[in-house]
Amino acid sequence: QVQLAESGGGLVQAGGSLRLSCTASGRTSGRFYMGWFRQAPGKEREFVAAISSSGGNINYADSVKGRCTISRDNAKNTVYLHLNSLKPEDTAVYYCAADYSGSSYYTGSEINEYEYWGQGAQVTVSS
């Protein structure tokens, strides 16, 4: 089992930036890839970014590409999501997710590719 805990959410003005963190605990050995998803009010949960266990493969959703950086520190079992040039439409609950793969290069962009989820962190962008 892996437990995930997000932090860093909050209220930000449009154009600002934010860093979310997600720390994994429990069974953290092995190749586990991690990702971020978000869910805005009244909308389905959507993919934001993902990073492989090695950190060598990264994917971004088109909606955040160029404004978002995902990274990880395996020594701290933590993944980070930097969001820049925030827009009101970035307002959502951001969820951290993780799962295992036999490949250190694998990432997932679909909800069903992740078994472990955090509780979510609210990000609100004011106009």
Tab-separated table of N, CA, C and O in Angstrom:
chain	number	residue	atom	x	y	z
A	1	GLN	N	0.833	-1.196	0.000
A	1	GLN	CA	0.000	0.000	0.000
A	1	GLN	C	0.871	1.250	0.000
A	1	GLN	O	1.936	1.273	0.608
A	2	VAL	N	0.389	2.241	-0.689
A	2	VAL	CA	1.063	3.536	-0.754
A	2	VAL	C	0.078	4.594	-0.310
A	2	VAL	O	-1.063	4.619	-0.755
A	3	GLN	N	0.505	5.449	0.579
A	3	GLN	CA	-0.321	6.588	0.990
A	3	GLN	C	0.286	7.856	0.385
A	3	GLN	O	1.510	8.032	0.381
A	4	LEU	N	-0.587	8.713	-0.109
A	4	LEU	CA	-0.154	9.951	-0.754
A	4	LEU	C	-0.757	11.147	-0.042
A	4	LEU	O	-1.954	11.143	0.274
A	5	ALA	N	0.060	12.152	0.201
A	5	ALA	CA	-0.409	13.349	0.891
A	5	ALA	C	0.029	14.581	0.121
A	5	ALA	O	1.225	14.816	-0.056
A	6	GLU	N	-0.964	15.339	-0.357
A	6	GLU	CA	-0.677	16.567	-1.097
A	6	GLU	C	-0.580	17.747	-0.159
A	6	GLU	O	-1.213	17.764	0.908
A	7	SER	N	0.159	18.750	-0.590
A	7	SER	CA	0.226	20.014	0.133
A	7	SER	C	0.557	21.114	-0.868
A	7	SER	O	1.014	20.840	-1.975
A	8	GLY	N	0.306	22.350	-0.456
A	8	GLY	CA	0.680	23.477	-1.292
A	8	GLY	C	-0.447	24.172	-2.021
A	8	GLY	O	-0.215	25.135	-2.737
A	9	GLY	N	-1.660	23.696	-1.871
A	9	GLY	CA	-2.768	24.363	-2.528
A	9	GLY	C	-3.082	25.692	-1.869
A	9	GLY	O	-2.509	26.045	-0.839
A	10	GLY	N	-3.991	26.432	-2.481
A	10	GLY	CA	-4.372	27.708	-1.904
A	10	GLY	C	-4.999	28.632	-2.918
A	10	GLY	O	-5.374	28.221	-4.014
A	11	LEU	N	-5.092	29.887	-2.538
A	11	LEU	CA	-5.696	30.927	-3.382
A	11	LEU	C	-4.582	31.730	-4.033
A	11	LEU	O	-3.679	32.234	-3.345
A	12	VAL	N	-4.650	31.863	-5.345
A	12	VAL	CA	-3.625	32.565	-6.118
A	12	VAL	C	-4.315	33.497	-7.111
A	12	VAL	O	-5.388	33.155	-7.635
A	13	GLN	N	-3.703	34.619	-7.361
A	13	GLN	CA	-4.245	35.530	-8.378
A	13	GLN	C	-3.861	35.034	-9.769
A	13	GLN	O	-2.814	34.396	-9.959
A	14	ALA	N	-4.688	35.360	-10.720
A	14	ALA	CA	-4.387	35.012	-12.106
A	14	ALA	C	-3.034	35.577	-12.500
A	14	ALA	O	-2.694	36.709	-12.149
A	15	GLY	N	-2.279	34.767	-13.201
A	15	GLY	CA	-0.930	35.156	-13.589
A	15	GLY	C	0.132	34.718	-12.600
A	15	GLY	O	1.332	34.779	-12.904
A	16	GLY	N	-0.292	34.304	-11.445
A	16	GLY	CA	0.638	33.878	-10.415
A	16	GLY	C	1.088	32.443	-10.604
A	16	GLY	O	0.791	31.790	-11.610
A	17	SER	N	1.815	31.966	-9.605
A	17	SER	CA	2.337	30.604	-9.678
A	17	SER	C	2.119	29.891	-8.353
A	17	SER	O	1.856	30.513	-7.318
A	18	LEU	N	2.241	28.569	-8.412
A	18	LEU	CA	1.978	27.746	-7.240
A	18	LEU	C	2.789	26.472	-7.369
A	18	LEU	O	3.025	25.984	-8.485
A	19	ARG	N	3.210	25.934	-6.240
A	19	ARG	CA	3.856	24.624	-6.250
A	19	ARG	C	3.096	23.667	-5.344
A	19	ARG	O	2.890	23.937	-4.162
A	20	LEU	N	2.700	22.563	-5.919
A	20	LEU	CA	2.078	21.487	-5.163
A	20	LEU	C	3.106	20.395	-4.896
A	20	LEU	O	3.964	20.125	-5.741
A	21	SER	N	2.994	19.797	-3.731
A	21	SER	CA	3.870	18.683	-3.371
A	21	SER	C	3.024	17.473	-3.020
A	21	SER	O	1.900	17.609	-2.530
A	22	CYS	N	3.570	16.322	-3.254
A	22	CYS	CA	2.895	15.073	-2.895
A	22	CYS	C	3.955	14.113	-2.381
A	22	CYS	O	4.878	13.749	-3.113
A	23	THR	N	3.799	13.696	-1.146
A	23	THR	CA	4.751	12.785	-0.533
A	23	THR	C	4.131	11.411	-0.346
A	23	THR	O	3.015	11.304	0.166
A	24	ALA	N	4.860	10.419	-0.794
A	24	ALA	CA	4.393	9.045	-0.685
A	24	ALA	C	4.982	8.382	0.555
A	24	ALA	O	6.143	8.620	0.915
A	25	SER	N	4.191	7.545	1.182
A	25	SER	CA	4.662	6.765	2.330
A	25	SER	C	4.113	5.356	2.217
A	25	SER	O	3.225	5.081	1.418
A	26	GLY	N	4.642	4.477	3.019
A	26	GLY	CA	4.233	3.088	2.946
A	26	GLY	C	5.176	2.298	2.068
A	26	GLY	O	6.384	2.425	2.168
A	27	ARG	N	4.628	1.533	1.149
A	27	ARG	CA	5.424	0.691	0.267
A	27	ARG	C	5.952	1.530	-0.895
A	27	ARG	O	5.380	1.565	-1.972
A	28	THR	N	7.060	2.217	-0.642
A	28	THR	CA	7.578	3.143	-1.640
A	28	THR	C	8.773	2.593	-2.409
A	28	THR	O	9.353	3.315	-3.222
A	29	SER	N	9.148	1.373	-2.150
A	29	SER	CA	10.234	0.793	-2.935
A	29	SER	C	9.663	0.302	-4.262
A	29	SER	O	8.469	0.113	-4.395
A	30	GLY	N	10.500	0.120	-5.221
A	30	GLY	CA	10.033	-0.323	-6.524
A	30	GLY	C	9.775	0.841	-7.465
A	30	GLY	O	9.890	2.003	-7.094
A	31	ARG	N	9.412	0.481	-8.673
A	31	ARG	CA	9.235	1.490	-9.718
A	31	ARG	C	7.798	2.001	-9.697
A	31	ARG	O	6.902	1.409	-10.287
A	32	PHE	N	7.564	3.115	-9.027
A	32	PHE	CA	6.213	3.670	-9.081
A	32	PHE	C	6.230	5.031	-9.768
A	32	PHE	O	7.008	5.913	-9.430
A	33	TYR	N	5.389	5.101	-10.756
A	33	TYR	CA	5.234	6.354	-11.494
A	33	TYR	C	4.172	7.185	-10.783
A	33	TYR	O	3.322	6.655	-10.063
A	34	MET	N	4.215	8.478	-10.985
A	34	MET	CA	3.320	9.377	-10.273
A	34	MET	C	2.728	10.390	-11.232
A	34	MET	O	3.345	10.739	-12.239
A	35	GLY	N	1.558	10.846	-10.886
A	35	GLY	CA	0.894	11.800	-11.750
A	35	GLY	C	0.038	12.768	-10.964
A	35	GLY	O	-0.193	12.590	-9.768
A	36	TRP	N	-0.387	13.791	-11.660
A	36	TRP	CA	-1.334	14.764	-11.113
A	36	TRP	C	-2.565	14.833	-12.013
A	36	TRP	O	-2.451	14.864	-13.247
A	37	PHE	N	-3.700	14.862	-11.371
A	37	PHE	CA	-4.972	15.061	-12.045
A	37	PHE	C	-5.671	16.220	-11.348
A	37	PHE	O	-5.301	16.613	-10.243
A	38	ARG	N	-6.701	16.740	-11.987
A	38	ARG	CA	-7.481	17.794	-11.348
A	38	ARG	C	-8.941	17.634	-11.698
A	38	ARG	O	-9.296	17.069	-12.726
A	39	GLN	N	-9.769	18.155	-10.813
A	39	GLN	CA	-11.210	18.098	-11.025
A	39	GLN	C	-11.818	19.427	-10.638
A	39	GLN	O	-11.768	19.831	-9.464
A	40	ALA	N	-12.367	20.098	-11.627
A	40	ALA	CA	-13.049	21.367	-11.415
A	40	ALA	C	-14.501	21.093	-11.054
A	40	ALA	O	-15.036	20.024	-11.383
A	41	PRO	N	-15.161	22.033	-10.403
A	41	PRO	CA	-16.555	21.834	-10.029
A	41	PRO	C	-17.422	21.501	-11.244
A	41	PRO	O	-17.370	22.193	-12.266
A	42	GLY	N	-18.184	20.446	-11.130
A	42	GLY	CA	-19.081	20.055	-12.199
A	42	GLY	C	-18.423	19.395	-13.388
A	42	GLY	O	-19.084	19.120	-14.390
A	43	LYS	N	-17.133	19.129	-13.299
A	43	LYS	CA	-16.419	18.516	-14.421
A	43	LYS	C	-15.776	17.198	-13.992
A	43	LYS	O	-15.620	16.914	-12.814
A	44	GLU	N	-15.404	16.424	-14.973
A	44	GLU	CA	-14.742	15.155	-14.693
A	44	GLU	C	-13.276	15.392	-14.343
A	44	GLU	O	-12.678	16.392	-14.725
A	45	ARG	N	-12.743	14.434	-13.628
A	45	ARG	CA	-11.330	14.494	-13.295
A	45	ARG	C	-10.497	14.349	-14.574
A	45	ARG	O	-10.782	13.488	-15.414
A	46	GLU	N	-9.484	15.196	-14.707
A	46	GLU	CA	-8.677	15.168	-15.920
A	46	GLU	C	-7.196	15.117	-15.603
A	46	GLU	O	-6.733	15.560	-14.555
A	47	PHE	N	-6.469	14.568	-16.530
A	47	PHE	CA	-5.024	14.427	-16.417
A	47	PHE	C	-4.339	15.788	-16.524
A	47	PHE	O	-4.749	16.636	-17.328
A	48	VAL	N	-3.283	15.971	-15.708
A	48	VAL	CA	-2.493	17.188	-15.774
A	48	VAL	C	-1.058	16.877	-16.209
A	48	VAL	O	-0.553	17.414	-17.192
A	49	ALA	N	-0.404	15.979	-15.459
A	49	ALA	CA	0.993	15.667	-15.762
A	49	ALA	C	1.364	14.352	-15.091
A	49	ALA	O	0.731	13.935	-14.119
A	50	ALA	N	2.396	13.703	-15.617
A	50	ALA	CA	2.872	12.456	-15.031
A	50	ALA	C	4.367	12.332	-15.238
A	50	ALA	O	4.927	12.878	-16.194
A	51	ILE	N	4.996	11.581	-14.340
A	51	ILE	CA	6.439	11.389	-14.398
A	51	ILE	C	6.754	9.935	-14.072
A	51	ILE	O	6.154	9.343	-13.171
A	52	SER	N	7.684	9.370	-14.807
A	52	SER	CA	8.056	7.979	-14.594
A	52	SER	C	8.862	7.820	-13.300
A	52	SER	O	9.311	8.802	-12.716
A	53	SER	N	9.052	6.582	-12.885
A	53	SER	CA	9.775	6.339	-11.637
A	53	SER	C	11.207	6.855	-11.701
A	53	SER	O	11.755	7.323	-10.698
A	54	SER	N	11.808	6.794	-12.860
A	54	SER	CA	13.178	7.278	-13.026
A	54	SER	C	13.242	8.797	-13.184
A	54	SER	O	14.307	9.400	-13.045
A	55	GLY	N	12.092	9.393	-13.504
A	55	GLY	CA	12.066	10.822	-13.807
A	55	GLY	C	12.451	11.129	-15.238
A	55	GLY	O	12.437	12.281	-15.658
A	56	GLY	N	12.765	10.080	-15.992
A	56	GLY	CA	13.243	10.290	-17.344
A	56	GLY	C	12.167	10.456	-18.393
A	56	GLY	O	12.466	10.814	-19.533
A	57	ASN	N	10.930	10.186	-18.047
A	57	ASN	CA	9.823	10.343	-18.987
A	57	ASN	C	8.728	11.171	-18.327
A	57	ASN	O	8.300	10.863	-17.212
A	58	ILE	N	8.308	12.216	-19.001
A	58	ILE	CA	7.325	13.150	-18.465
A	58	ILE	C	6.274	13.435	-19.525
A	58	ILE	O	6.611	13.587	-20.709
A	59	ASN	N	5.031	13.503	-19.110
A	59	ASN	CA	3.935	13.867	-20.004
A	59	ASN	C	3.117	14.994	-19.399
A	59	ASN	O	2.931	15.042	-18.177
A	60	TYR	N	2.613	15.873	-20.241
A	60	TYR	CA	1.756	16.972	-19.809
A	60	TYR	C	0.489	16.989	-20.643
A	60	TYR	O	0.508	16.657	-21.838
A	61	ALA	N	-0.588	17.423	-20.022
A	61	ALA	CA	-1.800	17.689	-20.779
A	61	ALA	C	-1.590	18.942	-21.616
A	61	ALA	O	-0.858	19.856	-21.213
A	62	ASP	N	-2.245	18.991	-22.755
A	62	ASP	CA	-2.089	20.157	-23.627
A	62	ASP	C	-2.527	21.442	-22.918
A	62	ASP	O	-1.981	22.511	-23.184
A	63	SER	N	-3.479	21.327	-22.017
A	63	SER	CA	-4.028	22.507	-21.343
A	63	SER	C	-3.019	23.193	-20.417
A	63	SER	O	-3.188	24.363	-20.073
A	64	VAL	N	-1.986	22.463	-20.007
A	64	VAL	CA	-1.001	23.045	-19.090
A	64	VAL	C	0.405	23.074	-19.675
A	64	VAL	O	1.316	23.630	-19.055
A	65	LYS	N	0.576	22.510	-20.836
A	65	LYS	CA	1.916	22.444	-21.436
A	65	LYS	C	2.491	23.834	-21.599
A	65	LYS	O	1.830	24.743	-22.090
A	66	GLY	N	3.720	24.007	-21.165
A	66	GLY	CA	4.372	25.307	-21.226
A	66	GLY	C	4.163	26.147	-19.979
A	66	GLY	O	4.874	27.136	-19.754
A	67	ARG	N	3.195	25.754	-19.128
A	67	ARG	CA	2.924	26.483	-17.888
A	67	ARG	C	3.150	25.611	-16.657
A	67	ARG	O	2.942	26.059	-15.530
A	68	CYS	N	3.563	24.397	-16.898
A	68	CYS	CA	3.579	23.418	-15.818
A	68	CYS	C	4.871	22.615	-15.859
A	68	CYS	O	5.359	22.286	-16.950
A	69	THR	N	5.406	22.327	-14.694
A	69	THR	CA	6.585	21.473	-14.595
A	69	THR	C	6.370	20.452	-13.502
A	69	THR	O	6.059	20.814	-12.361
A	70	ILE	N	6.528	19.190	-13.849
A	70	ILE	CA	6.460	18.130	-12.853
A	70	ILE	C	7.869	17.613	-12.613
A	70	ILE	O	8.671	17.503	-13.538
A	71	SER	N	8.168	17.325	-11.376
A	71	SER	CA	9.480	16.787	-11.024
A	71	SER	C	9.330	15.888	-9.816
A	71	SER	O	8.282	15.889	-9.170
A	72	ARG	N	10.356	15.137	-9.520
A	72	ARG	CA	10.293	14.264	-8.352
A	72	ARG	C	11.655	14.164	-7.693
A	72	ARG	O	12.684	14.280	-8.348
A	73	ASP	N	11.601	13.940	-6.395
A	73	ASP	CA	12.801	13.703	-5.599
A	73	ASP	C	12.629	12.334	-4.966
A	73	ASP	O	11.902	12.193	-3.975
A	74	ASN	N	13.241	11.343	-5.544
A	74	ASN	CA	13.035	9.972	-5.072
A	74	ASN	C	13.606	9.750	-3.672
A	74	ASN	O	13.136	8.878	-2.946
A	75	ALA	N	14.595	10.531	-3.300
A	75	ALA	CA	15.142	10.403	-1.943
A	75	ALA	C	14.110	10.818	-0.900
A	75	ALA	O	14.140	10.340	0.238
A	76	LYS	N	13.206	11.704	-1.303
A	76	LYS	CA	12.160	12.182	-0.390
A	76	LYS	C	10.800	11.582	-0.714
A	76	LYS	O	9.808	11.935	-0.080
A	77	ASN	N	10.758	10.704	-1.713
A	77	ASN	CA	9.478	10.108	-2.143
A	77	ASN	C	8.436	11.183	-2.418
A	77	ASN	O	7.254	11.049	-2.063
A	78	THR	N	8.856	12.245	-3.063
A	78	THR	CA	7.991	13.392	-3.276
A	78	THR	C	7.980	13.790	-4.744
A	78	THR	O	9.023	13.791	-5.397
A	79	VAL	N	6.800	14.121	-5.230
A	79	VAL	CA	6.635	14.662	-6.572
A	79	VAL	C	6.103	16.080	-6.440
A	79	VAL	O	5.328	16.383	-5.528
A	80	TYR	N	6.540	16.941	-7.330
A	80	TYR	CA	6.166	18.345	-7.297
A	80	TYR	C	5.463	18.720	-8.599
A	80	TYR	O	5.754	18.186	-9.665
A	81	LEU	N	4.576	19.676	-8.487
A	81	LEU	CA	3.920	20.239	-9.654
A	81	LEU	C	3.990	21.754	-9.544
A	81	LEU	O	3.388	22.335	-8.649
A	82	HIS	N	4.765	22.357	-10.428
A	82	HIS	CA	4.855	23.814	-10.486
A	82	HIS	C	3.892	24.307	-11.562
A	82	HIS	O	3.960	23.864	-12.709
A	83	LEU	N	3.028	25.201	-11.180
A	83	LEU	CA	2.077	25.790	-12.112
A	83	LEU	C	2.372	27.274	-12.230
A	83	LEU	O	2.429	27.980	-11.223
A	84	ASN	N	2.550	27.752	-13.457
A	84	ASN	CA	2.834	29.159	-13.698
A	84	ASN	C	1.742	29.774	-14.563
A	84	ASN	O	0.952	29.065	-15.194
A	85	SER	N	1.740	31.094	-14.617
A	85	SER	CA	0.764	31.817	-15.451
A	85	SER	C	-0.635	31.266	-15.228
A	85	SER	O	-1.361	30.948	-16.174
A	86	LEU	N	-0.999	31.155	-13.969
A	86	LEU	CA	-2.274	30.523	-13.626
A	86	LEU	C	-3.461	31.309	-14.167
A	86	LEU	O	-3.432	32.548	-14.224
A	87	LYS	N	-4.488	30.567	-14.549
A	87	LYS	CA	-5.715	31.133	-15.088
A	87	LYS	C	-6.878	30.707	-14.194
A	87	LYS	O	-6.800	29.665	-13.525
A	88	PRO	N	-7.951	31.466	-14.204
A	88	PRO	CA	-9.124	31.050	-13.406
A	88	PRO	C	-9.601	29.631	-13.748
A	88	PRO	O	-10.070	28.920	-12.854
A	89	GLU	N	-9.422	29.230	-14.986
A	89	GLU	CA	-9.851	27.880	-15.378
A	89	GLU	C	-8.948	26.786	-14.830
A	89	GLU	O	-9.243	25.602	-14.988
A	90	ASP	N	-7.853	27.166	-14.168
A	90	ASP	CA	-7.023	26.182	-13.478
A	90	ASP	C	-7.575	25.844	-12.096
A	90	ASP	O	-7.058	24.958	-11.416
A	91	THR	N	-8.601	26.568	-11.685
A	91	THR	CA	-9.230	26.302	-10.392
A	91	THR	C	-9.792	24.891	-10.356
A	91	THR	O	-10.579	24.503	-11.219
A	92	ALA	N	-9.361	24.135	-9.371
A	92	ALA	CA	-9.772	22.736	-9.272
A	92	ALA	C	-9.181	22.135	-8.004
A	92	ALA	O	-8.327	22.739	-7.351
A	93	VAL	N	-9.654	20.940	-7.689
A	93	VAL	CA	-8.973	20.125	-6.689
A	93	VAL	C	-7.925	19.304	-7.435
A	93	VAL	O	-8.258	18.621	-8.407
A	94	TYR	N	-6.708	19.394	-6.999
A	94	TYR	CA	-5.600	18.679	-7.640
A	94	TYR	C	-5.268	17.423	-6.837
A	94	TYR	O	-5.041	17.494	-5.639
A	95	TYR	N	-5.265	16.304	-7.552
A	95	TYR	CA	-5.018	15.012	-6.930
A	95	TYR	C	-3.687	14.433	-7.391
A	95	TYR	O	-3.372	14.440	-8.590
A	96	CYS	N	-2.956	13.910	-6.439
A	96	CYS	CA	-1.746	13.169	-6.724
A	96	CYS	C	-2.115	11.687	-6.852
A	96	CYS	O	-3.000	11.205	-6.141
A	97	ALA	N	-1.461	10.991	-7.758
A	97	ALA	CA	-1.733	9.574	-7.958
A	97	ALA	C	-0.432	8.818	-8.209
A	97	ALA	O	0.554	9.412	-8.673
A	98	ALA	N	-0.451	7.530	-7.917
A	98	ALA	CA	0.750	6.717	-8.107
A	98	ALA	C	0.374	5.266	-8.375
A	98	ALA	O	-0.710	4.800	-7.999
A	99	ASP	N	1.259	4.570	-9.036
A	99	ASP	CA	1.101	3.135	-9.240
A	99	ASP	C	2.447	2.559	-9.664
A	99	ASP	O	3.390	3.307	-9.973
A	100	TYR	N	2.503	1.252	-9.689
A	100	TYR	CA	3.754	0.574	-10.001
A	100	TYR	C	3.802	0.123	-11.453
A	100	TYR	O	2.775	-0.186	-12.062
A	101	SER	N	5.008	0.069	-11.973
A	101	SER	CA	5.222	-0.453	-13.315
A	101	SER	C	6.525	-1.230	-13.342
A	101	SER	O	7.445	-0.937	-12.582
A	102	GLY	N	6.598	-2.205	-14.238
A	102	GLY	CA	7.842	-2.939	-14.399
A	102	GLY	C	8.895	-2.130	-15.117
A	102	GLY	O	10.072	-2.479	-15.109
A	103	SER	N	8.474	-1.022	-15.714
A	103	SER	CA	9.395	-0.165	-16.460
A	103	SER	C	9.647	1.120	-15.700
A	103	SER	O	8.720	1.728	-15.158
A	104	SER	N	10.890	1.540	-15.646
A	104	SER	CA	11.225	2.799	-14.992
A	104	SER	C	10.900	3.992	-15.877
A	104	SER	O	11.067	5.140	-15.462
A	105	TYR	N	10.427	3.685	-17.100
A	105	TYR	CA	10.137	4.742	-18.067
A	105	TYR	C	8.643	4.959	-18.269
A	105	TYR	O	8.236	5.854	-19.001
A	106	TYR	N	7.814	4.174	-17.622
A	106	TYR	CA	6.371	4.226	-17.861
A	106	TYR	C	5.715	5.388	-17.131
A	106	TYR	O	6.054	5.693	-15.988
A	107	THR	N	4.777	6.044	-17.825
A	107	THR	CA	3.914	7.016	-17.169
A	107	THR	C	2.483	6.705	-17.573
A	107	THR	O	2.243	5.990	-18.539
A	108	GLY	N	1.535	7.235	-16.878
A	108	GLY	CA	0.137	7.016	-17.209
A	108	GLY	C	-0.596	8.331	-17.291
A	108	GLY	O	-0.339	9.247	-16.506
A	109	SER	N	-1.527	8.431	-18.208
A	109	SER	CA	-2.328	9.639	-18.351
A	109	SER	C	-3.818	9.372	-18.168
A	109	SER	O	-4.628	10.283	-18.346
A	110	GLU	N	-4.151	8.138	-17.832
A	110	GLU	CA	-5.551	7.773	-17.630
A	110	GLU	C	-5.795	7.471	-16.154
A	110	GLU	O	-4.931	6.930	-15.462
A	111	ILE	N	-6.984	7.810	-15.689
A	111	ILE	CA	-7.336	7.575	-14.291
A	111	ILE	C	-7.177	6.113	-13.914
A	111	ILE	O	-6.663	5.784	-12.833
A	112	ASN	N	-7.577	5.221	-14.808
A	112	ASN	CA	-7.536	3.795	-14.472
A	112	ASN	C	-6.137	3.198	-14.502
A	112	ASN	O	-5.963	2.001	-14.278
A	113	GLU	N	-5.146	4.022	-14.769
A	113	GLU	CA	-3.759	3.549	-14.718
A	113	GLU	C	-3.140	3.760	-13.338
A	113	GLU	O	-1.969	3.458	-13.135
A	114	TYR	N	-3.928	4.305	-12.423
A	114	TYR	CA	-3.418	4.616	-11.094
A	114	TYR	C	-4.261	3.924	-10.027
A	114	TYR	O	-5.484	4.029	-10.012
A	115	GLU	N	-3.590	3.279	-9.104
A	115	GLU	CA	-4.293	2.613	-8.015
A	115	GLU	C	-4.345	3.480	-6.763
A	115	GLU	O	-5.301	3.417	-5.994
A	116	TYR	N	-3.335	4.278	-6.551
A	116	TYR	CA	-3.240	5.033	-5.299
A	116	TYR	C	-3.476	6.522	-5.548
A	116	TYR	O	-2.934	7.091	-6.497
A	117	TRP	N	-4.290	7.107	-4.670
A	117	TRP	CA	-4.686	8.505	-4.824
A	117	TRP	C	-4.570	9.246	-3.502
A	117	TRP	O	-4.827	8.684	-2.430
A	118	GLY	N	-4.212	10.517	-3.592
A	118	GLY	CA	-4.239	11.381	-2.434
A	118	GLY	C	-5.626	11.959	-2.225
A	118	GLY	O	-6.545	11.699	-3.007
A	119	GLN	N	-5.768	12.734	-1.174
A	119	GLN	CA	-7.064	13.313	-0.822
A	119	GLN	C	-7.393	14.557	-1.638
A	119	GLN	O	-8.555	14.969	-1.677
A	120	GLY	N	-6.392	15.141	-2.236
A	120	GLY	CA	-6.620	16.318	-3.076
A	120	GLY	C	-6.241	17.616	-2.386
A	120	GLY	O	-6.306	17.724	-1.158
A	121	ALA	N	-5.850	18.586	-3.180
A	121	ALA	CA	-5.508	19.912	-2.683
A	121	ALA	C	-6.234	20.955	-3.520
A	121	ALA	O	-6.158	20.927	-4.753
A	122	GLN	N	-6.944	21.835	-2.850
A	122	GLN	CA	-7.721	22.860	-3.566
A	122	GLN	C	-6.806	23.961	-4.070
A	122	GLN	O	-5.999	24.513	-3.302
A	123	VAL	N	-6.938	24.272	-5.344
A	123	VAL	CA	-6.263	25.422	-5.946
A	123	VAL	C	-7.335	26.331	-6.511
A	123	VAL	O	-8.152	25.902	-7.332
A	124	THR	N	-7.338	27.569	-6.061
A	124	THR	CA	-8.316	28.542	-6.528
A	124	THR	C	-7.567	29.719	-7.127
A	124	THR	O	-6.708	30.318	-6.463
A	125	VAL	N	-7.884	30.033	-8.378
A	125	VAL	CA	-7.240	31.136	-9.074
A	125	VAL	C	-8.265	32.241	-9.260
A	125	VAL	O	-9.284	32.043	-9.922
A	126	SER	N	-7.989	33.386	-8.675
A	126	SER	CA	-8.919	34.514	-8.774
A	126	SER	C	-8.537	35.409	-9.952
A	126	SER	O	-7.366	35.594	-10.261
A	127	SER	N	-9.554	35.970	-10.575
A	127	SER	CA	-9.316	36.822	-11.749
A	127	SER	C	-9.098	38.273	-11.347
A	127	SER	O	-9.306	38.659	-10.224
